[in-house]
Amino acid sequence: MHKTETRDGMFIEWDVPIGMDDGIVLRADVYRPVGEGKWPVIMSYGPYAKGRAFATSRPFAWKHLVNKHPHLLEQTSNKYQAWELVDPEYWVPDGYAILRIDSRGMGRSPGFVDNYSPRETKDVYDCIEWAGTQSWSDGKVGMCGISYFAINAWHVAGLQSPHLSAIVTWEGAADHYRDQVYHGGIFCEGRINWFSRAILPIQYGVGERGERSAMNGDWISGPETLSPETLTANRIDVLADDLEHPFDDAYHQERSANWKKIKVPFLSAGNWGGQANHLRGNVEGFANAASEQKWLEIHGDTHWGEFYSQYGTALQKRFLAHFLKGEANGWDREPPVQLNIRHPNEKFVLRKEAAWPIPRTKWTKFYLQPDLSISSDQPAASASIEYEPLGEGLNFTTRPLTEPLEITGPAAAKLFVSSSTTDTDVFVVIRVFAPDGGEVVFQAAQDPHSPIAHGWLRASHRALDPNKSLFYRPYHPHDKAEPLTPNQPVELEIEIWPTSIVVPIGYRLVFNIRGSDYRYPGPPVQTPGLPYPLSGVGAFYHERPESRPPEIYHHSARLHFEPGNQPYVLLPIIPDGD
């Protein structure tokens, strides 16, 4: 299996064996400069088959990418361009060795598939130590990749490998429970949608039933071809496992980052459109990790677009050159926060800040009124409004703005809600409408029609952790359920994921309180290769009946207004923004 060749200006090793402590041998590809030498290593460990080219694995995404960033077609041959990873042809000439490892049970690496598990994190650690001690390595190892590759970088950083020198976590979740599987205690279908689409077709052992690599002609999920029964036995049952753990127990915690132990320098790059998946991890990582050298960047566009853009690769190269090659390029003098402030019509304006949240933030309460308006005044009378959880919910609307309003940062809501049953799920959506009545939506990470921000909370999970909660970001332990007494209101403090929008004059803000997922009012988009429609929330639906039994969650709820108990949304207003 292991073979070498020199081509396209690189010395390439295919299927390099890396032994793990339990006897499993993982397989890796190494791209490095031709000739003798020692180079810093950019390592990735993940499930997407190291020999699978971006252009053939995700043709729709590739076409979208090169249409927006045509320089990619001129930059390299793209033969070795893989999904969510750096292009060796673009990085090896800078004096890096690029190491790609198929994760346990995926691609050409045998074993049992258990994504984000402690076993995987130990594998990543051992691979870093292997990379740091090879004859062609100078001992410094960095990690740079999107999503899965960012998540396991967060995880392994907590093990404090001696050879791990820097990480770029580009759009990477970190809290398995809150970021990915249970939003506010509500089960999310994103992970099971991803598993069936992105994992099953390239599991180790698909072999000759799968694809040959456009890079080297090998079977991308070989060399063995195993029976469907063996494949099933060699992987987790992701739906059953996640549903068996409705609270934030050890199962989720051991698949999450340990902020107190992360001390490596990092660049955390988030996406304003990463609602319901990665954005929270990027922001929480920057805010809470123990690293003294850390930077936060947030951008827009698709999940993959800015990583490969000239803007994105320039950030990655400058950061990694400083920490892996010791270049005095001024990176250490960069402000810690770099935000692409969002405007309607997909306009973004780059601005650098000293901290997150932005220190000059004017935290402002927008009170919800019984007549569905919004004002700075607290309701003076008692009232309640009933809404159906499967409908459009309640839309609270401001008057048209008389001056621009910038909202950038985390947000929160305080609501008083009752249910006709013993529980209810609350979804909070921040929306913006133009003077003509049309909704302002954006190309999010995975959906072309995303609103401004989302928050979620299952009412029975309303307990707060006073040690981790902040006034602008409530934190729920999700360690038990406290059923509601039917028709009796309870107080809910709801985390709304960070956002950025400059709302122009004449536009209106709308706070949508509902009992189910947001739906874009236009027709859903069916994208080639995706088995589900895109209707405003990407793959991140919250509809699984095992977690939302209709007899509990399909019945009416009420929003309550009382003097002294006024529902509101807390927004981060930037007084001197764009």
PDB file of C-alpha atoms in Angstrom, residues 66 124 132 204 257 459 496 544 567:
ATOM      1  CA  VAL A  66     -14.690  28.594  -8.174  1.00  0.00           C
ATOM      2  CA  VAL A 124      -5.042  12.653  16.921  1.00  0.00           C
ATOM      3  CA  GLY A 132       6.693  15.838  15.221  1.00  0.00           C
ATOM      4  CA  TYR A 204     -13.456   1.935   5.442  1.00  0.00           C
ATOM      5  CA  ALA A 257     -13.461  20.846  24.272  1.00  0.00           C
ATOM      6  CA  ALA A 459     -38.877  24.940  28.889  1.00  0.00           C
ATOM      7  CA  ILE A 496     -29.367  33.666  21.201  1.00  0.00           C
ATOM      8  CA  ARG A 544     -37.548  14.226  15.433  1.00  0.00           C
ATOM      9  CA  PRO A 567     -40.580  39.786  28.225  1.00  0.00           C
TER      10      PRO A 567
END
